[in-house]
Amino acid sequence: ESIKNQYINYMDLSEDEFYYIHPLWDIGTYFHRLFLAYPYINLWGLKGSGKSKIMDLSALFTFNSLSLSDASISSVFRTVDSNFSTLYIDEAENLWAKADMGDDDTSDLVAMFNAGWMNNRLIMRSNKNDPDKIQHFNPYCAKMFASIKGLRGALQERAITEITLKAKKEDPKGDLWPIENETTIAIRNKLYRFALQNWGMV
């Protein structure tokens, strides 16, 4: 309820169900490793429709949140494997930029995201210092995408899609932006305690 109230305070979501889906998804990031799979969230809407705002609000609560910006594939899966991070990928249409220019769609990031919705689908890489040594990385983690054009292929099928709409001009929420404060810190601290106390039961 505390997280839901934050979404109500900051966002005018297109469907009331998402005032429940977002808080439950945020809480679930603390337990996602217990499950075989965890759905992505696909924020799809025009420029200025609140996609980045939803991501910034969610990132205040989720487990080890990390927003990606021009990150290398190796740094991403190493971080996920070690920190179980919740990833936020804004302007996700750029993942298919090469394909839109007529090149082959062989993005390593897309392949990693396609594999990373299920647990224990490992990525193998050789060690630079010891080429004969093979390392295994688990790309499985909670991920939220935001884009104007939407996701494609398997990635879209593995996500809960939310159509975002621009706030009405008279809606004061449009001028509000979520930042870390005493309330959000208190909620996140409760989530860490909740996860530690209920891990076994879940």
PDB file of C-alpha atoms in Angstrom:
ATOM      1  CA  GLU A   1       0.000   0.000   0.000  1.00  0.00           C
ATOM      2  CA  SER A   2       2.860   2.383   0.757  1.00  0.00           C
ATOM      3  CA  ILE A   3       4.407   1.818  -2.665  1.00  0.00           C
ATOM      4  CA  LYS A   4       1.030   2.016  -4.389  1.00  0.00           C
ATOM      5  CA  ASN A   5       0.412   5.395  -2.774  1.00  0.00           C
ATOM      6  CA  GLN A   6       3.669   6.665  -4.229  1.00  0.00           C
ATOM      7  CA  TYR A   7       2.525   5.658  -7.725  1.00  0.00           C
ATOM      8  CA  ILE A   8      -0.823   7.358  -7.096  1.00  0.00           C
ATOM      9  CA  ASN A   9       0.939  10.524  -5.923  1.00  0.00           C
ATOM     10  CA  TYR A  10       3.257  10.775  -8.925  1.00  0.00           C
ATOM     11  CA  MET A  11       1.605   8.993 -11.846  1.00  0.00           C
ATOM     12  CA  ASP A  12      -1.639   9.096 -13.787  1.00  0.00           C
ATOM     13  CA  LEU A  13      -1.496   5.539 -15.136  1.00  0.00           C
ATOM     14  CA  SER A  14      -3.576   4.481 -18.126  1.00  0.00           C
ATOM     15  CA  GLU A  15      -5.153   1.508 -16.307  1.00  0.00           C
ATOM     16  CA  ASP A  16      -5.908   1.242 -12.593  1.00  0.00           C
ATOM     17  CA  GLU A  17      -4.527  -2.316 -12.513  1.00  0.00           C
ATOM     18  CA  PHE A  18      -1.012  -0.944 -12.870  1.00  0.00           C
ATOM     19  CA  TYR A  19      -1.281   0.796  -9.497  1.00  0.00           C
ATOM     20  CA  TYR A  20      -1.140  -2.790  -8.164  1.00  0.00           C
ATOM     21  CA  ILE A  21       1.103  -4.401 -10.776  1.00  0.00           C
ATOM     22  CA  HIS A  22       3.970  -1.957 -10.281  1.00  0.00           C
ATOM     23  CA  PRO A  23       4.204  -2.276  -6.472  1.00  0.00           C
ATOM     24  CA  LEU A  24       3.946  -6.078  -6.659  1.00  0.00           C
ATOM     25  CA  TRP A  25       6.616  -6.216  -9.379  1.00  0.00           C
ATOM     26  CA  ASP A  26       8.863  -3.924  -7.312  1.00  0.00           C
ATOM     27  CA  ILE A  27       8.456  -6.129  -4.222  1.00  0.00           C
ATOM     28  CA  GLY A  28       9.010  -9.256  -6.304  1.00  0.00           C
ATOM     29  CA  THR A  29      12.468  -8.107  -7.361  1.00  0.00           C
ATOM     30  CA  TYR A  30      13.659  -9.026  -3.861  1.00  0.00           C
ATOM     31  CA  PHE A  31      12.498 -12.620  -4.405  1.00  0.00           C
ATOM     32  CA  HIS A  32      12.968 -13.128  -8.148  1.00  0.00           C
ATOM     33  CA  ARG A  33      15.852 -15.577  -7.706  1.00  0.00           C
ATOM     34  CA  LEU A  34      13.429 -18.016  -6.061  1.00  0.00           C
ATOM     35  CA  PHE A  35      11.417 -18.377  -9.268  1.00  0.00           C
ATOM     36  CA  LEU A  36      12.037 -20.103 -12.574  1.00  0.00           C
ATOM     37  CA  ALA A  37      11.143 -16.917 -14.469  1.00  0.00           C
ATOM     38  CA  TYR A  38      10.291 -13.279 -13.805  1.00  0.00           C
ATOM     39  CA  PRO A  39       8.366 -11.128 -16.315  1.00  0.00           C
ATOM     40  CA  TYR A  40       9.825  -7.958 -17.743  1.00  0.00           C
ATOM     41  CA  ILE A  41       7.832  -4.716 -17.886  1.00  0.00           C
ATOM     42  CA  ASN A  42       7.522  -2.981 -21.240  1.00  0.00           C
ATOM     43  CA  LEU A  43       6.614   0.721 -21.032  1.00  0.00           C
ATOM     44  CA  TRP A  44       5.405   1.761 -24.458  1.00  0.00           C
ATOM     45  CA  GLY A  45       4.316   5.296 -25.277  1.00  0.00           C
ATOM     46  CA  LEU A  46       4.989   8.599 -26.957  1.00  0.00           C
ATOM     47  CA  LYS A  47       7.665  11.039 -25.874  1.00  0.00           C
ATOM     48  CA  GLY A  48       6.661  12.781 -22.652  1.00  0.00           C
ATOM     49  CA  SER A  49       4.180  10.100 -21.600  1.00  0.00           C
ATOM     50  CA  GLY A  50       5.898   9.297 -18.300  1.00  0.00           C
ATOM     51  CA  LYS A  51       7.965   6.231 -19.201  1.00  0.00           C
ATOM     52  CA  SER A  52      11.202   7.506 -17.657  1.00  0.00           C
ATOM     53  CA  LYS A  53       9.276   8.816 -14.667  1.00  0.00           C
ATOM     54  CA  ILE A  54       7.802   5.390 -13.959  1.00  0.00           C
ATOM     55  CA  MET A  55      11.267   3.858 -14.200  1.00  0.00           C
ATOM     56  CA  ASP A  56      12.784   6.408 -11.830  1.00  0.00           C
ATOM     57  CA  LEU A  57       9.976   5.850  -9.331  1.00  0.00           C
ATOM     58  CA  SER A  58      10.265   2.073  -9.511  1.00  0.00           C
ATOM     59  CA  ALA A  59      14.057   2.243  -9.136  1.00  0.00           C
ATOM     60  CA  LEU A  60      13.628   3.912  -5.734  1.00  0.00           C
ATOM     61  CA  PHE A  61      12.137   0.674  -4.367  1.00  0.00           C
ATOM     62  CA  THR A  62      13.514  -2.296  -6.305  1.00  0.00           C
ATOM     63  CA  PHE A  63      16.388  -4.573  -5.375  1.00  0.00           C
ATOM     64  CA  ASN A  64      19.827  -3.210  -6.402  1.00  0.00           C
ATOM     65  CA  SER A  65      18.341  -1.004  -9.125  1.00  0.00           C
ATOM     66  CA  LEU A  66      20.609  -0.023 -12.008  1.00  0.00           C
ATOM     67  CA  SER A  67      19.794   2.209 -14.999  1.00  0.00           C
ATOM     68  CA  LEU A  68      21.727   1.327 -18.148  1.00  0.00           C
ATOM     69  CA  SER A  69      23.219   3.947 -20.435  1.00  0.00           C
ATOM     70  CA  ASP A  70      25.596   2.838 -23.187  1.00  0.00           C
ATOM     71  CA  ALA A  71      26.889  -0.071 -21.082  1.00  0.00           C
ATOM     72  CA  SER A  72      29.006  -2.850 -22.563  1.00  0.00           C
ATOM     73  CA  ILE A  73      27.548  -6.348 -22.743  1.00  0.00           C
ATOM     74  CA  SER A  74      30.301  -7.798 -20.541  1.00  0.00           C
ATOM     75  CA  SER A  75      29.813  -5.208 -17.794  1.00  0.00           C
ATOM     76  CA  VAL A  76      26.054  -5.843 -17.791  1.00  0.00           C
ATOM     77  CA  PHE A  77      26.070  -9.610 -17.360  1.00  0.00           C
ATOM     78  CA  ARG A  78      28.935  -9.489 -14.862  1.00  0.00           C
ATOM     79  CA  THR A  79      27.025  -6.947 -12.772  1.00  0.00           C
ATOM     80  CA  VAL A  80      23.796  -8.951 -12.938  1.00  0.00           C
ATOM     81  CA  ASP A  81      25.591 -12.186 -12.055  1.00  0.00           C
ATOM     82  CA  SER A  82      27.251 -10.671  -8.988  1.00  0.00           C
ATOM     83  CA  ASN A  83      24.618  -8.201  -7.723  1.00  0.00           C
ATOM     84  CA  PHE A  84      21.281  -9.656  -8.938  1.00  0.00           C
ATOM     85  CA  SER A  85      20.517  -6.110 -10.082  1.00  0.00           C
ATOM     86  CA  THR A  86      17.143  -4.846 -11.292  1.00  0.00           C
ATOM     87  CA  LEU A  87      17.855  -3.290 -14.695  1.00  0.00           C
ATOM     88  CA  TYR A  88      16.184  -0.268 -16.284  1.00  0.00           C
ATOM     89  CA  ILE A  89      16.683   0.192 -20.025  1.00  0.00           C
ATOM     90  CA  ASP A  90      15.373   3.499 -21.379  1.00  0.00           C
ATOM     91  CA  GLU A  91      15.081   4.236 -25.130  1.00  0.00           C
ATOM     92  CA  ALA A  92      15.042   0.482 -25.730  1.00  0.00           C
ATOM     93  CA  GLU A  93      14.315   0.985 -29.446  1.00  0.00           C
ATOM     94  CA  ASN A  94      18.051   1.641 -29.796  1.00  0.00           C
ATOM     95  CA  LEU A  95      18.632  -2.068 -29.183  1.00  0.00           C
ATOM     96  CA  TRP A  96      17.501  -2.653 -32.778  1.00  0.00           C
ATOM     97  CA  ALA A  97      19.185   0.377 -34.352  1.00  0.00           C
ATOM     98  CA  LYS A  98      21.434  -1.753 -36.577  1.00  0.00           C
ATOM     99  CA  ALA A  99      18.495  -3.781 -37.811  1.00  0.00           C
ATOM    100  CA  ASP A 100      16.620  -0.592 -38.735  1.00  0.00           C
ATOM    101  CA  MET A 101      19.589   0.484 -40.828  1.00  0.00           C
ATOM    102  CA  GLY A 102      19.470  -2.756 -42.769  1.00  0.00           C
ATOM    103  CA  ASP A 103      22.178  -4.567 -40.832  1.00  0.00           C
ATOM    104  CA  ASP A 104      21.808  -7.968 -39.235  1.00  0.00           C
ATOM    105  CA  ASP A 105      20.095  -7.871 -35.857  1.00  0.00           C
ATOM    106  CA  THR A 106      22.833  -9.588 -33.870  1.00  0.00           C
ATOM    107  CA  SER A 107      22.827  -7.382 -30.793  1.00  0.00           C
ATOM    108  CA  ASP A 108      24.499  -9.198 -27.903  1.00  0.00           C
ATOM    109  CA  LEU A 109      22.380  -7.182 -25.462  1.00  0.00           C
ATOM    110  CA  VAL A 110      19.140  -8.347 -27.108  1.00  0.00           C
ATOM    111  CA  ALA A 111      20.351 -11.944 -26.940  1.00  0.00           C
ATOM    112  CA  MET A 112      21.244 -11.526 -23.276  1.00  0.00           C
ATOM    113  CA  PHE A 113      17.869  -9.951 -22.462  1.00  0.00           C
ATOM    114  CA  ASN A 114      16.063 -12.723 -24.355  1.00  0.00           C
ATOM    115  CA  ALA A 115      17.860 -15.314 -22.231  1.00  0.00           C
ATOM    116  CA  GLY A 116      17.703 -13.396 -18.969  1.00  0.00           C
ATOM    117  CA  TRP A 117      14.008 -13.823 -18.204  1.00  0.00           C
ATOM    118  CA  MET A 118      14.553 -17.416 -16.996  1.00  0.00           C
ATOM    119  CA  ASN A 119      16.867 -18.580 -14.245  1.00  0.00           C
ATOM    120  CA  ASN A 120      20.071 -20.509 -14.967  1.00  0.00           C
ATOM    121  CA  ARG A 121      20.289 -19.867 -18.713  1.00  0.00           C
ATOM    122  CA  LEU A 122      23.996 -19.249 -18.514  1.00  0.00           C
ATOM    123  CA  ILE A 123      26.257 -17.159 -20.728  1.00  0.00           C
ATOM    124  CA  MET A 124      29.734 -18.600 -21.356  1.00  0.00           C
ATOM    125  CA  ARG A 125      32.785 -16.408 -21.814  1.00  0.00           C
ATOM    126  CA  SER A 126      36.486 -17.154 -21.945  1.00  0.00           C
ATOM    127  CA  ASN A 127      38.846 -15.433 -19.536  1.00  0.00           C
ATOM    128  CA  LYS A 128      41.042 -12.813 -21.241  1.00  0.00           C
ATOM    129  CA  ASN A 129      44.007 -13.714 -19.066  1.00  0.00           C
ATOM    130  CA  ASP A 130      43.444 -17.442 -19.449  1.00  0.00           C
ATOM    131  CA  PRO A 131      41.660 -18.264 -22.764  1.00  0.00           C
ATOM    132  CA  ASP A 132      41.345 -21.940 -21.825  1.00  0.00           C
ATOM    133  CA  LYS A 133      39.330 -21.053 -18.742  1.00  0.00           C
ATOM    134  CA  ILE A 134      35.574 -20.729 -19.396  1.00  0.00           C
ATOM    135  CA  GLN A 135      33.438 -18.619 -17.073  1.00  0.00           C
ATOM    136  CA  HIS A 136      29.676 -18.915 -16.680  1.00  0.00           C
ATOM    137  CA  PHE A 137      27.400 -15.945 -15.976  1.00  0.00           C
ATOM    138  CA  ASN A 138      23.709 -15.913 -15.134  1.00  0.00           C
ATOM    139  CA  PRO A 139      21.895 -12.994 -16.911  1.00  0.00           C
ATOM    140  CA  TYR A 140      18.640 -13.659 -15.058  1.00  0.00           C
ATOM    141  CA  CYS A 141      17.184 -10.596 -13.318  1.00  0.00           C
ATOM    142  CA  ALA A 142      14.164  -8.292 -13.265  1.00  0.00           C
ATOM    143  CA  LYS A 143      14.198  -5.786 -16.127  1.00  0.00           C
ATOM    144  CA  MET A 144      12.066  -2.826 -17.170  1.00  0.00           C
ATOM    145  CA  PHE A 145      12.167  -1.395 -20.690  1.00  0.00           C
ATOM    146  CA  ALA A 146      10.875   1.929 -22.003  1.00  0.00           C
ATOM    147  CA  SER A 147      10.538   2.863 -25.663  1.00  0.00           C
ATOM    148  CA  ILE A 148       8.538   4.812 -28.205  1.00  0.00           C
ATOM    149  CA  LYS A 149       8.453   1.992 -30.780  1.00  0.00           C
ATOM    150  CA  GLY A 150       7.972  -0.922 -28.377  1.00  0.00           C
ATOM    151  CA  LEU A 151       9.866  -4.175 -27.961  1.00  0.00           C
ATOM    152  CA  ARG A 152      10.244  -6.841 -30.636  1.00  0.00           C
ATOM    153  CA  GLY A 153      10.016 -10.599 -30.996  1.00  0.00           C
ATOM    154  CA  ALA A 154      10.658 -12.828 -28.006  1.00  0.00           C
ATOM    155  CA  LEU A 155      11.494  -9.883 -25.774  1.00  0.00           C
ATOM    156  CA  GLN A 156       7.996  -8.455 -26.199  1.00  0.00           C
ATOM    157  CA  GLU A 157       6.418 -11.830 -25.412  1.00  0.00           C
ATOM    158  CA  ARG A 158       8.311 -12.005 -22.134  1.00  0.00           C
ATOM    159  CA  ALA A 159       7.068  -8.671 -20.847  1.00  0.00           C
ATOM    160  CA  ILE A 160       3.968  -7.138 -19.303  1.00  0.00           C
ATOM    161  CA  THR A 161       3.173  -4.298 -21.710  1.00  0.00           C
ATOM    162  CA  GLU A 162       1.884  -1.006 -20.351  1.00  0.00           C
ATOM    163  CA  ILE A 163       0.747   1.761 -22.696  1.00  0.00           C
ATOM    164  CA  THR A 164       1.759   5.107 -21.198  1.00  0.00           C
ATOM    165  CA  LEU A 165      -0.197   8.298 -21.792  1.00  0.00           C
ATOM    166  CA  LYS A 166       0.733  11.949 -21.423  1.00  0.00           C
ATOM    167  CA  ALA A 167      -0.587  13.621 -18.297  1.00  0.00           C
ATOM    168  CA  LYS A 168      -3.452  16.038 -18.792  1.00  0.00           C
ATOM    169  CA  LYS A 169      -2.402  19.687 -18.770  1.00  0.00           C
ATOM    170  CA  GLU A 170      -4.466  20.410 -15.689  1.00  0.00           C
ATOM    171  CA  ASP A 171      -3.007  17.397 -13.796  1.00  0.00           C
ATOM    172  CA  PRO A 172      -0.448  18.660 -11.219  1.00  0.00           C
ATOM    173  CA  LYS A 173       1.227  15.232 -11.222  1.00  0.00           C
ATOM    174  CA  GLY A 174       2.790  16.114 -14.559  1.00  0.00           C
ATOM    175  CA  ASP A 175       5.086  18.604 -12.820  1.00  0.00           C
ATOM    176  CA  LEU A 176       6.192  16.204 -10.084  1.00  0.00           C
ATOM    177  CA  TRP A 177       9.301  14.021 -10.366  1.00  0.00           C
ATOM    178  CA  PRO A 178      10.191  11.240  -7.909  1.00  0.00           C
ATOM    179  CA  ILE A 179      13.430  11.614  -5.968  1.00  0.00           C
ATOM    180  CA  GLU A 180      14.880   9.728  -3.052  1.00  0.00           C
ATOM    181  CA  ASN A 181      13.582  11.060   0.261  1.00  0.00           C
ATOM    182  CA  GLU A 182      12.862   9.875   3.797  1.00  0.00           C
ATOM    183  CA  THR A 183       9.663   8.120   2.692  1.00  0.00           C
ATOM    184  CA  THR A 184      11.226   6.157  -0.171  1.00  0.00           C
ATOM    185  CA  ILE A 185      14.257   5.212   1.937  1.00  0.00           C
ATOM    186  CA  ALA A 186      11.984   3.961   4.729  1.00  0.00           C
ATOM    187  CA  ILE A 187       9.975   1.861   2.267  1.00  0.00           C
ATOM    188  CA  ARG A 188      13.135   0.348   0.750  1.00  0.00           C
ATOM    189  CA  ASN A 189      14.521  -0.480   4.196  1.00  0.00           C
ATOM    190  CA  LYS A 190      11.257  -2.283   5.005  1.00  0.00           C
ATOM    191  CA  LEU A 191      11.565  -4.249   1.757  1.00  0.00           C
ATOM    192  CA  TYR A 192      15.052  -5.475   2.656  1.00  0.00           C
ATOM    193  CA  ARG A 193      13.804  -6.594   6.072  1.00  0.00           C
ATOM    194  CA  PHE A 194      10.720  -8.167   4.531  1.00  0.00           C
ATOM    195  CA  ALA A 195      12.864 -10.174   2.118  1.00  0.00           C
ATOM    196  CA  LEU A 196      15.203 -11.420   4.860  1.00  0.00           C
ATOM    197  CA  GLN A 197      12.308 -12.376   7.143  1.00  0.00           C
ATOM    198  CA  ASN A 198      10.136 -14.070   4.503  1.00  0.00           C
ATOM    199  CA  TRP A 199      12.645 -15.602   2.082  1.00  0.00           C
ATOM    200  CA  GLY A 200      12.119 -19.109   3.418  1.00  0.00           C
ATOM    201  CA  MET A 201       8.327 -18.874   3.438  1.00  0.00           C
ATOM    202  CA  VAL A 202       8.228 -17.586  -0.174  1.00  0.00           C
TER     203      VAL A 202
END
